[in-house]
Amino acid sequence: RFFRVHAAKIGWSIVVFFGATMFTGAFFFGGSLKDSKQNKPSESVFATLNGQEVNQRKYFEALSQGYQSIQQSGSSDPEMFEMVQYRAFLQALNYSLLLDDVTQQDMEVSKQELKQSLQTVYKQLDIRGKKELKEMLKTNNVPYKDFLANHTSNLKVKKLIRGIQGSVQVTDQHVDY
């Protein structure tokens, strides 16, 4: 009888602890971010789909965001959790494909673009500069070099997406009324 009465609370507790365990495990024990074969940061492979490696870090980021939104909505539907996992996988796969494309194109990010982006990070984290960021990263056992490599990869992917979006043009011929 106890389990029937408190089923939703028990279910939420299990999901929250499972999500937190997965997120912290991936964040702290996710593996090496160094790759001697390529110039991109190598992240632990979460899965492989038709030879395409899926980025583990992006999967767990998307999974964590999805679980947070479910928790905020108050839903306890198991199908919602499956949908969040599926969407997280698709986001990670999409990121991995874009990152491979960036690597093949040998896309670069200028020092100015990186500097501007880091200024945004400083503002978001409410810190003054590089020194405080390094201290924060050290507290979380994240090497600054790895953070910078991942941040640069994210900038390259965003730059590629902006380029793709900028090349798309929709005219009245493409729109059905």
mmCIF file with all atom_site columns, C-alpha atoms in Angstrom:
data_model
loop_
_atom_site.group_PDB
_atom_site.id
_atom_site.type_symbol
_atom_site.label_atom_id
_atom_site.label_alt_id
_atom_site.label_comp_id
_atom_site.label_asym_id
_atom_site.label_entity_id
_atom_site.label_seq_id
_atom_site.pdbx_PDB_ins_code
_atom_site.Cartn_x
_atom_site.Cartn_y
_atom_site.Cartn_z
_atom_site.occupancy
_atom_site.B_iso_or_equiv
_atom_site.pdbx_formal_charge
_atom_site.auth_seq_id
_atom_site.auth_comp_id
_atom_site.auth_asym_id
_atom_site.auth_atom_id
_atom_site.pdbx_PDB_model_num
ATOM 1   C CA . ARG A 1 1   ? 0.000  0.000  0.000   1.00 0.00 ? 1   ARG A CA 1
ATOM 2   C CA . PHE A 1 2   ? 2.830  2.394  0.797   1.00 0.00 ? 2   PHE A CA 1
ATOM 3   C CA . PHE A 1 3   ? 4.304  2.008  -2.687  1.00 0.00 ? 3   PHE A CA 1
ATOM 4   C CA . ARG A 1 4   ? 0.971  2.641  -4.378  1.00 0.00 ? 4   ARG A CA 1
ATOM 5   C CA . VAL A 1 5   ? 0.376  5.818  -2.407  1.00 0.00 ? 5   VAL A CA 1
ATOM 6   C CA . HIS A 1 6   ? 3.869  7.203  -2.997  1.00 0.00 ? 6   HIS A CA 1
ATOM 7   C CA . ALA A 1 7   ? 4.540  5.786  -6.484  1.00 0.00 ? 7   ALA A CA 1
ATOM 8   C CA . ALA A 1 8   ? 5.000  9.193  -8.152  1.00 0.00 ? 8   ALA A CA 1
ATOM 9   C CA . LYS A 1 9   ? 7.456  10.386 -5.494  1.00 0.00 ? 9   LYS A CA 1
ATOM 10  C CA . ILE A 1 10  ? 9.420  7.156  -5.650  1.00 0.00 ? 10  ILE A CA 1
ATOM 11  C CA . GLY A 1 11  ? 9.501  7.271  -9.446  1.00 0.00 ? 11  GLY A CA 1
ATOM 12  C CA . TRP A 1 12  ? 10.718 10.860 -9.469  1.00 0.00 ? 12  TRP A CA 1
ATOM 13  C CA . SER A 1 13  ? 13.369 10.089 -6.881  1.00 0.00 ? 13  SER A CA 1
ATOM 14  C CA . ILE A 1 14  ? 14.694 7.226  -8.960  1.00 0.00 ? 14  ILE A CA 1
ATOM 15  C CA . VAL A 1 15  ? 14.740 9.314  -12.147 1.00 0.00 ? 15  VAL A CA 1
ATOM 16  C CA . VAL A 1 16  ? 16.397 12.319 -10.493 1.00 0.00 ? 16  VAL A CA 1
ATOM 17  C CA . PHE A 1 17  ? 19.089 10.217 -8.831  1.00 0.00 ? 17  PHE A CA 1
ATOM 18  C CA . PHE A 1 18  ? 19.652 8.223  -12.015 1.00 0.00 ? 18  PHE A CA 1
ATOM 19  C CA . GLY A 1 19  ? 19.990 11.407 -14.075 1.00 0.00 ? 19  GLY A CA 1
ATOM 20  C CA . ALA A 1 20  ? 22.258 13.044 -11.510 1.00 0.00 ? 20  ALA A CA 1
ATOM 21  C CA . THR A 1 21  ? 24.426 9.939  -11.326 1.00 0.00 ? 21  THR A CA 1
ATOM 22  C CA . MET A 1 22  ? 24.755 9.757  -15.095 1.00 0.00 ? 22  MET A CA 1
ATOM 23  C CA . PHE A 1 23  ? 25.487 13.461 -15.420 1.00 0.00 ? 23  PHE A CA 1
ATOM 24  C CA . THR A 1 24  ? 28.085 13.593 -12.655 1.00 0.00 ? 24  THR A CA 1
ATOM 25  C CA . GLY A 1 25  ? 29.650 10.357 -13.837 1.00 0.00 ? 25  GLY A CA 1
ATOM 26  C CA . ALA A 1 26  ? 29.983 11.711 -17.351 1.00 0.00 ? 26  ALA A CA 1
ATOM 27  C CA . PHE A 1 27  ? 31.229 15.072 -16.128 1.00 0.00 ? 27  PHE A CA 1
ATOM 28  C CA . PHE A 1 28  ? 33.823 13.804 -13.654 1.00 0.00 ? 28  PHE A CA 1
ATOM 29  C CA . PHE A 1 29  ? 34.697 10.387 -15.065 1.00 0.00 ? 29  PHE A CA 1
ATOM 30  C CA . GLY A 1 30  ? 33.903 10.895 -18.756 1.00 0.00 ? 30  GLY A CA 1
ATOM 31  C CA . GLY A 1 31  ? 37.372 9.898  -19.850 1.00 0.00 ? 31  GLY A CA 1
ATOM 32  C CA . SER A 1 32  ? 40.201 11.618 -21.599 1.00 0.00 ? 32  SER A CA 1
ATOM 33  C CA . LEU A 1 33  ? 39.499 14.558 -23.837 1.00 0.00 ? 33  LEU A CA 1
ATOM 34  C CA . LYS A 1 34  ? 42.830 14.278 -25.702 1.00 0.00 ? 34  LYS A CA 1
ATOM 35  C CA . ASP A 1 35  ? 43.093 12.827 -29.178 1.00 0.00 ? 35  ASP A CA 1
ATOM 36  C CA . SER A 1 36  ? 46.461 12.485 -30.838 1.00 0.00 ? 36  SER A CA 1
ATOM 37  C CA . LYS A 1 37  ? 44.974 11.563 -34.226 1.00 0.00 ? 37  LYS A CA 1
ATOM 38  C CA . GLN A 1 38  ? 42.928 14.709 -34.901 1.00 0.00 ? 38  GLN A CA 1
ATOM 39  C CA . ASN A 1 39  ? 42.889 18.389 -33.971 1.00 0.00 ? 39  ASN A CA 1
ATOM 40  C CA . LYS A 1 40  ? 39.448 18.158 -32.406 1.00 0.00 ? 40  LYS A CA 1
ATOM 41  C CA . PRO A 1 41  ? 38.933 17.190 -28.791 1.00 0.00 ? 41  PRO A CA 1
ATOM 42  C CA . SER A 1 42  ? 38.204 13.504 -28.477 1.00 0.00 ? 42  SER A CA 1
ATOM 43  C CA . GLU A 1 43  ? 35.374 12.752 -26.127 1.00 0.00 ? 43  GLU A CA 1
ATOM 44  C CA . SER A 1 44  ? 34.371 9.355  -24.899 1.00 0.00 ? 44  SER A CA 1
ATOM 45  C CA . VAL A 1 45  ? 32.338 7.536  -27.475 1.00 0.00 ? 45  VAL A CA 1
ATOM 46  C CA . PHE A 1 46  ? 28.815 7.005  -26.231 1.00 0.00 ? 46  PHE A CA 1
ATOM 47  C CA . ALA A 1 47  ? 27.630 4.990  -29.205 1.00 0.00 ? 47  ALA A CA 1
ATOM 48  C CA . THR A 1 48  ? 28.423 4.304  -32.835 1.00 0.00 ? 48  THR A CA 1
ATOM 49  C CA . LEU A 1 49  ? 25.770 4.493  -35.541 1.00 0.00 ? 49  LEU A CA 1
ATOM 50  C CA . ASN A 1 50  ? 26.821 3.313  -39.012 1.00 0.00 ? 50  ASN A CA 1
ATOM 51  C CA . GLY A 1 51  ? 30.418 4.083  -38.129 1.00 0.00 ? 51  GLY A CA 1
ATOM 52  C CA . GLN A 1 52  ? 29.592 7.552  -36.789 1.00 0.00 ? 52  GLN A CA 1
ATOM 53  C CA . GLU A 1 53  ? 30.743 8.056  -33.216 1.00 0.00 ? 53  GLU A CA 1
ATOM 54  C CA . VAL A 1 54  ? 28.218 9.846  -31.020 1.00 0.00 ? 54  VAL A CA 1
ATOM 55  C CA . ASN A 1 55  ? 29.554 12.544 -28.695 1.00 0.00 ? 55  ASN A CA 1
ATOM 56  C CA . GLN A 1 56  ? 29.052 11.456 -25.082 1.00 0.00 ? 56  GLN A CA 1
ATOM 57  C CA . ARG A 1 57  ? 29.427 14.906 -23.538 1.00 0.00 ? 57  ARG A CA 1
ATOM 58  C CA . LYS A 1 58  ? 26.690 16.347 -25.761 1.00 0.00 ? 58  LYS A CA 1
ATOM 59  C CA . TYR A 1 59  ? 24.425 13.390 -25.022 1.00 0.00 ? 59  TYR A CA 1
ATOM 60  C CA . PHE A 1 60  ? 24.642 13.899 -21.281 1.00 0.00 ? 60  PHE A CA 1
ATOM 61  C CA . GLU A 1 61  ? 24.224 17.674 -21.604 1.00 0.00 ? 61  GLU A CA 1
ATOM 62  C CA . ALA A 1 62  ? 21.029 17.206 -23.624 1.00 0.00 ? 62  ALA A CA 1
ATOM 63  C CA . LEU A 1 63  ? 19.840 14.433 -21.319 1.00 0.00 ? 63  LEU A CA 1
ATOM 64  C CA . SER A 1 64  ? 20.343 16.607 -18.250 1.00 0.00 ? 64  SER A CA 1
ATOM 65  C CA . GLN A 1 65  ? 18.458 19.516 -19.840 1.00 0.00 ? 65  GLN A CA 1
ATOM 66  C CA . GLY A 1 66  ? 15.611 17.204 -20.842 1.00 0.00 ? 66  GLY A CA 1
ATOM 67  C CA . TYR A 1 67  ? 15.314 15.711 -17.378 1.00 0.00 ? 67  TYR A CA 1
ATOM 68  C CA . GLN A 1 68  ? 15.286 19.178 -15.843 1.00 0.00 ? 68  GLN A CA 1
ATOM 69  C CA . SER A 1 69  ? 12.444 20.281 -18.105 1.00 0.00 ? 69  SER A CA 1
ATOM 70  C CA . ILE A 1 70  ? 10.440 17.150 -17.271 1.00 0.00 ? 70  ILE A CA 1
ATOM 71  C CA . GLN A 1 71  ? 11.041 17.711 -13.582 1.00 0.00 ? 71  GLN A CA 1
ATOM 72  C CA . GLN A 1 72  ? 9.875  21.328 -13.873 1.00 0.00 ? 72  GLN A CA 1
ATOM 73  C CA . SER A 1 73  ? 6.736  20.278 -15.741 1.00 0.00 ? 73  SER A CA 1
ATOM 74  C CA . GLY A 1 74  ? 5.838  17.763 -13.039 1.00 0.00 ? 74  GLY A CA 1
ATOM 75  C CA . SER A 1 75  ? 5.293  14.926 -15.495 1.00 0.00 ? 75  SER A CA 1
ATOM 76  C CA . SER A 1 76  ? 6.062  11.351 -14.465 1.00 0.00 ? 76  SER A CA 1
ATOM 77  C CA . ASP A 1 77  ? 5.166  9.631  -17.737 1.00 0.00 ? 77  ASP A CA 1
ATOM 78  C CA . PRO A 1 78  ? 7.774  6.962  -18.610 1.00 0.00 ? 78  PRO A CA 1
ATOM 79  C CA . GLU A 1 79  ? 7.271  7.679  -22.303 1.00 0.00 ? 79  GLU A CA 1
ATOM 80  C CA . MET A 1 80  ? 8.461  11.253 -21.689 1.00 0.00 ? 80  MET A CA 1
ATOM 81  C CA . PHE A 1 81  ? 11.723 9.915  -20.270 1.00 0.00 ? 81  PHE A CA 1
ATOM 82  C CA . GLU A 1 82  ? 12.194 7.708  -23.309 1.00 0.00 ? 82  GLU A CA 1
ATOM 83  C CA . MET A 1 83  ? 11.524 10.679 -25.576 1.00 0.00 ? 83  MET A CA 1
ATOM 84  C CA . VAL A 1 84  ? 14.113 12.762 -23.705 1.00 0.00 ? 84  VAL A CA 1
ATOM 85  C CA . GLN A 1 85  ? 16.690 10.006 -24.123 1.00 0.00 ? 85  GLN A CA 1
ATOM 86  C CA . TYR A 1 86  ? 15.881 9.703  -27.821 1.00 0.00 ? 86  TYR A CA 1
ATOM 87  C CA . ARG A 1 87  ? 16.110 13.463 -28.388 1.00 0.00 ? 87  ARG A CA 1
ATOM 88  C CA . ALA A 1 88  ? 19.372 13.642 -26.446 1.00 0.00 ? 88  ALA A CA 1
ATOM 89  C CA . PHE A 1 89  ? 20.775 10.906 -28.669 1.00 0.00 ? 89  PHE A CA 1
ATOM 90  C CA . LEU A 1 90  ? 19.682 12.744 -31.821 1.00 0.00 ? 90  LEU A CA 1
ATOM 91  C CA . GLN A 1 91  ? 21.192 16.019 -30.593 1.00 0.00 ? 91  GLN A CA 1
ATOM 92  C CA . ALA A 1 92  ? 24.481 14.291 -29.789 1.00 0.00 ? 92  ALA A CA 1
ATOM 93  C CA . LEU A 1 93  ? 24.499 12.547 -33.169 1.00 0.00 ? 93  LEU A CA 1
ATOM 94  C CA . ASN A 1 94  ? 23.760 15.810 -34.970 1.00 0.00 ? 94  ASN A CA 1
ATOM 95  C CA . TYR A 1 95  ? 26.564 17.570 -33.073 1.00 0.00 ? 95  TYR A CA 1
ATOM 96  C CA . SER A 1 96  ? 28.966 14.733 -33.890 1.00 0.00 ? 96  SER A CA 1
ATOM 97  C CA . LEU A 1 97  ? 28.136 14.927 -37.605 1.00 0.00 ? 97  LEU A CA 1
ATOM 98  C CA . LEU A 1 98  ? 28.591 18.696 -37.634 1.00 0.00 ? 98  LEU A CA 1
ATOM 99  C CA . LEU A 1 99  ? 31.863 18.413 -35.725 1.00 0.00 ? 99  LEU A CA 1
ATOM 100 C CA . ASP A 1 100 ? 33.154 15.900 -38.273 1.00 0.00 ? 100 ASP A CA 1
ATOM 101 C CA . ASP A 1 101 ? 32.163 18.265 -41.082 1.00 0.00 ? 101 ASP A CA 1
ATOM 102 C CA . VAL A 1 102 ? 33.985 21.132 -39.354 1.00 0.00 ? 102 VAL A CA 1
ATOM 103 C CA . THR A 1 103 ? 37.085 18.951 -39.060 1.00 0.00 ? 103 THR A CA 1
ATOM 104 C CA . GLN A 1 104 ? 36.929 17.920 -42.723 1.00 0.00 ? 104 GLN A CA 1
ATOM 105 C CA . GLN A 1 105 ? 36.567 21.551 -43.801 1.00 0.00 ? 105 GLN A CA 1
ATOM 106 C CA . ASP A 1 106 ? 39.475 22.505 -41.515 1.00 0.00 ? 106 ASP A CA 1
ATOM 107 C CA . MET A 1 107 ? 37.343 25.359 -40.194 1.00 0.00 ? 107 MET A CA 1
ATOM 108 C CA . GLU A 1 108 ? 39.054 27.814 -37.872 1.00 0.00 ? 108 GLU A CA 1
ATOM 109 C CA . VAL A 1 109 ? 37.881 30.203 -35.185 1.00 0.00 ? 109 VAL A CA 1
ATOM 110 C CA . SER A 1 110 ? 39.726 33.505 -34.966 1.00 0.00 ? 110 SER A CA 1
ATOM 111 C CA . LYS A 1 111 ? 41.315 34.658 -31.728 1.00 0.00 ? 111 LYS A CA 1
ATOM 112 C CA . GLN A 1 112 ? 38.853 37.559 -31.686 1.00 0.00 ? 112 GLN A CA 1
ATOM 113 C CA . GLU A 1 113 ? 35.843 35.229 -31.978 1.00 0.00 ? 113 GLU A CA 1
ATOM 114 C CA . LEU A 1 114 ? 37.217 33.054 -29.178 1.00 0.00 ? 114 LEU A CA 1
ATOM 115 C CA . LYS A 1 115 ? 37.925 36.085 -27.006 1.00 0.00 ? 115 LYS A CA 1
ATOM 116 C CA . GLN A 1 116 ? 34.389 37.457 -27.490 1.00 0.00 ? 116 GLN A CA 1
ATOM 117 C CA . SER A 1 117 ? 32.874 34.090 -26.707 1.00 0.00 ? 117 SER A CA 1
ATOM 118 C CA . LEU A 1 118 ? 34.952 33.720 -23.544 1.00 0.00 ? 118 LEU A CA 1
ATOM 119 C CA . GLN A 1 119 ? 33.784 37.177 -22.448 1.00 0.00 ? 119 GLN A CA 1
ATOM 120 C CA . THR A 1 120 ? 30.221 35.884 -22.735 1.00 0.00 ? 120 THR A CA 1
ATOM 121 C CA . VAL A 1 121 ? 31.158 32.843 -20.625 1.00 0.00 ? 121 VAL A CA 1
ATOM 122 C CA . TYR A 1 122 ? 32.667 35.130 -17.980 1.00 0.00 ? 122 TYR A CA 1
ATOM 123 C CA . LYS A 1 123 ? 29.449 37.146 -17.844 1.00 0.00 ? 123 LYS A CA 1
ATOM 124 C CA . GLN A 1 124 ? 27.269 34.040 -17.640 1.00 0.00 ? 124 GLN A CA 1
ATOM 125 C CA . LEU A 1 125 ? 29.340 32.629 -14.793 1.00 0.00 ? 125 LEU A CA 1
ATOM 126 C CA . ASP A 1 126 ? 29.644 36.033 -13.111 1.00 0.00 ? 126 ASP A CA 1
ATOM 127 C CA . ILE A 1 127 ? 33.433 35.918 -13.031 1.00 0.00 ? 127 ILE A CA 1
ATOM 128 C CA . ARG A 1 128 ? 36.037 38.509 -13.956 1.00 0.00 ? 128 ARG A CA 1
ATOM 129 C CA . GLY A 1 129 ? 38.366 36.650 -16.244 1.00 0.00 ? 129 GLY A CA 1
ATOM 130 C CA . LYS A 1 130 ? 40.549 33.754 -17.229 1.00 0.00 ? 130 LYS A CA 1
ATOM 131 C CA . LYS A 1 131 ? 42.110 33.305 -13.789 1.00 0.00 ? 131 LYS A CA 1
ATOM 132 C CA . GLU A 1 132 ? 38.747 32.841 -12.052 1.00 0.00 ? 132 GLU A CA 1
ATOM 133 C CA . LEU A 1 133 ? 37.575 30.530 -14.850 1.00 0.00 ? 133 LEU A CA 1
ATOM 134 C CA . LYS A 1 134 ? 40.666 28.362 -14.395 1.00 0.00 ? 134 LYS A CA 1
ATOM 135 C CA . GLU A 1 135 ? 40.018 28.203 -10.643 1.00 0.00 ? 135 GLU A CA 1
ATOM 136 C CA . MET A 1 136 ? 36.385 27.221 -11.226 1.00 0.00 ? 136 MET A CA 1
ATOM 137 C CA . LEU A 1 137 ? 37.395 24.552 -13.725 1.00 0.00 ? 137 LEU A CA 1
ATOM 138 C CA . LYS A 1 138 ? 40.079 23.229 -11.390 1.00 0.00 ? 138 LYS A CA 1
ATOM 139 C CA . THR A 1 139 ? 37.475 22.937 -8.631  1.00 0.00 ? 139 THR A CA 1
ATOM 140 C CA . ASN A 1 140 ? 35.414 20.747 -10.998 1.00 0.00 ? 140 ASN A CA 1
ATOM 141 C CA . ASN A 1 141 ? 38.460 18.727 -12.148 1.00 0.00 ? 141 ASN A CA 1
ATOM 142 C CA . VAL A 1 142 ? 38.243 20.035 -15.714 1.00 0.00 ? 142 VAL A CA 1
ATOM 143 C CA . PRO A 1 143 ? 41.572 21.014 -17.289 1.00 0.00 ? 143 PRO A CA 1
ATOM 144 C CA . TYR A 1 144 ? 41.514 24.473 -18.886 1.00 0.00 ? 144 TYR A CA 1
ATOM 145 C CA . LYS A 1 145 ? 43.011 23.077 -22.118 1.00 0.00 ? 145 LYS A CA 1
ATOM 146 C CA . ASP A 1 146 ? 40.152 20.593 -22.422 1.00 0.00 ? 146 ASP A CA 1
ATOM 147 C CA . PHE A 1 147 ? 37.568 23.278 -21.697 1.00 0.00 ? 147 PHE A CA 1
ATOM 148 C CA . LEU A 1 148 ? 39.126 25.541 -24.322 1.00 0.00 ? 148 LEU A CA 1
ATOM 149 C CA . ALA A 1 149 ? 39.250 22.738 -26.913 1.00 0.00 ? 149 ALA A CA 1
ATOM 150 C CA . ASN A 1 150 ? 35.581 21.876 -26.302 1.00 0.00 ? 150 ASN A CA 1
ATOM 151 C CA . HIS A 1 151 ? 34.580 25.534 -26.353 1.00 0.00 ? 151 HIS A CA 1
ATOM 152 C CA . THR A 1 152 ? 36.442 26.061 -29.629 1.00 0.00 ? 152 THR A CA 1
ATOM 153 C CA . SER A 1 153 ? 34.746 22.995 -31.130 1.00 0.00 ? 153 SER A CA 1
ATOM 154 C CA . ASN A 1 154 ? 31.357 24.387 -30.096 1.00 0.00 ? 154 ASN A CA 1
ATOM 155 C CA . LEU A 1 155 ? 32.212 27.717 -31.736 1.00 0.00 ? 155 LEU A CA 1
ATOM 156 C CA . LYS A 1 156 ? 33.207 25.963 -34.947 1.00 0.00 ? 156 LYS A CA 1
ATOM 157 C CA . VAL A 1 157 ? 29.944 24.011 -35.028 1.00 0.00 ? 157 VAL A CA 1
ATOM 158 C CA . LYS A 1 158 ? 27.942 27.196 -34.383 1.00 0.00 ? 158 LYS A CA 1
ATOM 159 C CA . LYS A 1 159 ? 29.872 28.942 -37.162 1.00 0.00 ? 159 LYS A CA 1
ATOM 160 C CA . LEU A 1 160 ? 29.065 26.085 -39.555 1.00 0.00 ? 160 LEU A CA 1
ATOM 161 C CA . ILE A 1 161 ? 25.372 26.210 -38.616 1.00 0.00 ? 161 ILE A CA 1
ATOM 162 C CA . ARG A 1 162 ? 25.267 29.984 -39.168 1.00 0.00 ? 162 ARG A CA 1
ATOM 163 C CA . GLY A 1 163 ? 26.882 29.474 -42.578 1.00 0.00 ? 163 GLY A CA 1
ATOM 164 C CA . ILE A 1 164 ? 24.328 26.846 -43.532 1.00 0.00 ? 164 ILE A CA 1
ATOM 165 C CA . GLN A 1 165 ? 21.426 28.966 -42.301 1.00 0.00 ? 165 GLN A CA 1
ATOM 166 C CA . GLY A 1 166 ? 22.786 32.011 -44.125 1.00 0.00 ? 166 GLY A CA 1
ATOM 167 C CA . SER A 1 167 ? 22.915 30.128 -47.418 1.00 0.00 ? 167 SER A CA 1
ATOM 168 C CA . VAL A 1 168 ? 19.273 29.043 -47.226 1.00 0.00 ? 168 VAL A CA 1
ATOM 169 C CA . GLN A 1 169 ? 16.838 31.250 -49.093 1.00 0.00 ? 169 GLN A CA 1
ATOM 170 C CA . VAL A 1 170 ? 13.098 30.809 -49.172 1.00 0.00 ? 170 VAL A CA 1
ATOM 171 C CA . THR A 1 171 ? 11.066 32.516 -51.864 1.00 0.00 ? 171 THR A CA 1
ATOM 172 C CA . ASP A 1 172 ? 7.337  32.726 -52.470 1.00 0.00 ? 172 ASP A CA 1
ATOM 173 C CA . GLN A 1 173 ? 7.688  29.787 -54.857 1.00 0.00 ? 173 GLN A CA 1
ATOM 174 C CA . HIS A 1 174 ? 8.711  27.576 -51.931 1.00 0.00 ? 174 HIS A CA 1
ATOM 175 C CA . VAL A 1 175 ? 5.743  28.502 -49.770 1.00 0.00 ? 175 VAL A CA 1
ATOM 176 C CA . ASP A 1 176 ? 2.337  26.915 -50.214 1.00 0.00 ? 176 ASP A CA 1
ATOM 177 C CA . TYR A 1 177 ? -0.558 29.197 -49.396 1.00 0.00 ? 177 TYR A CA 1
#
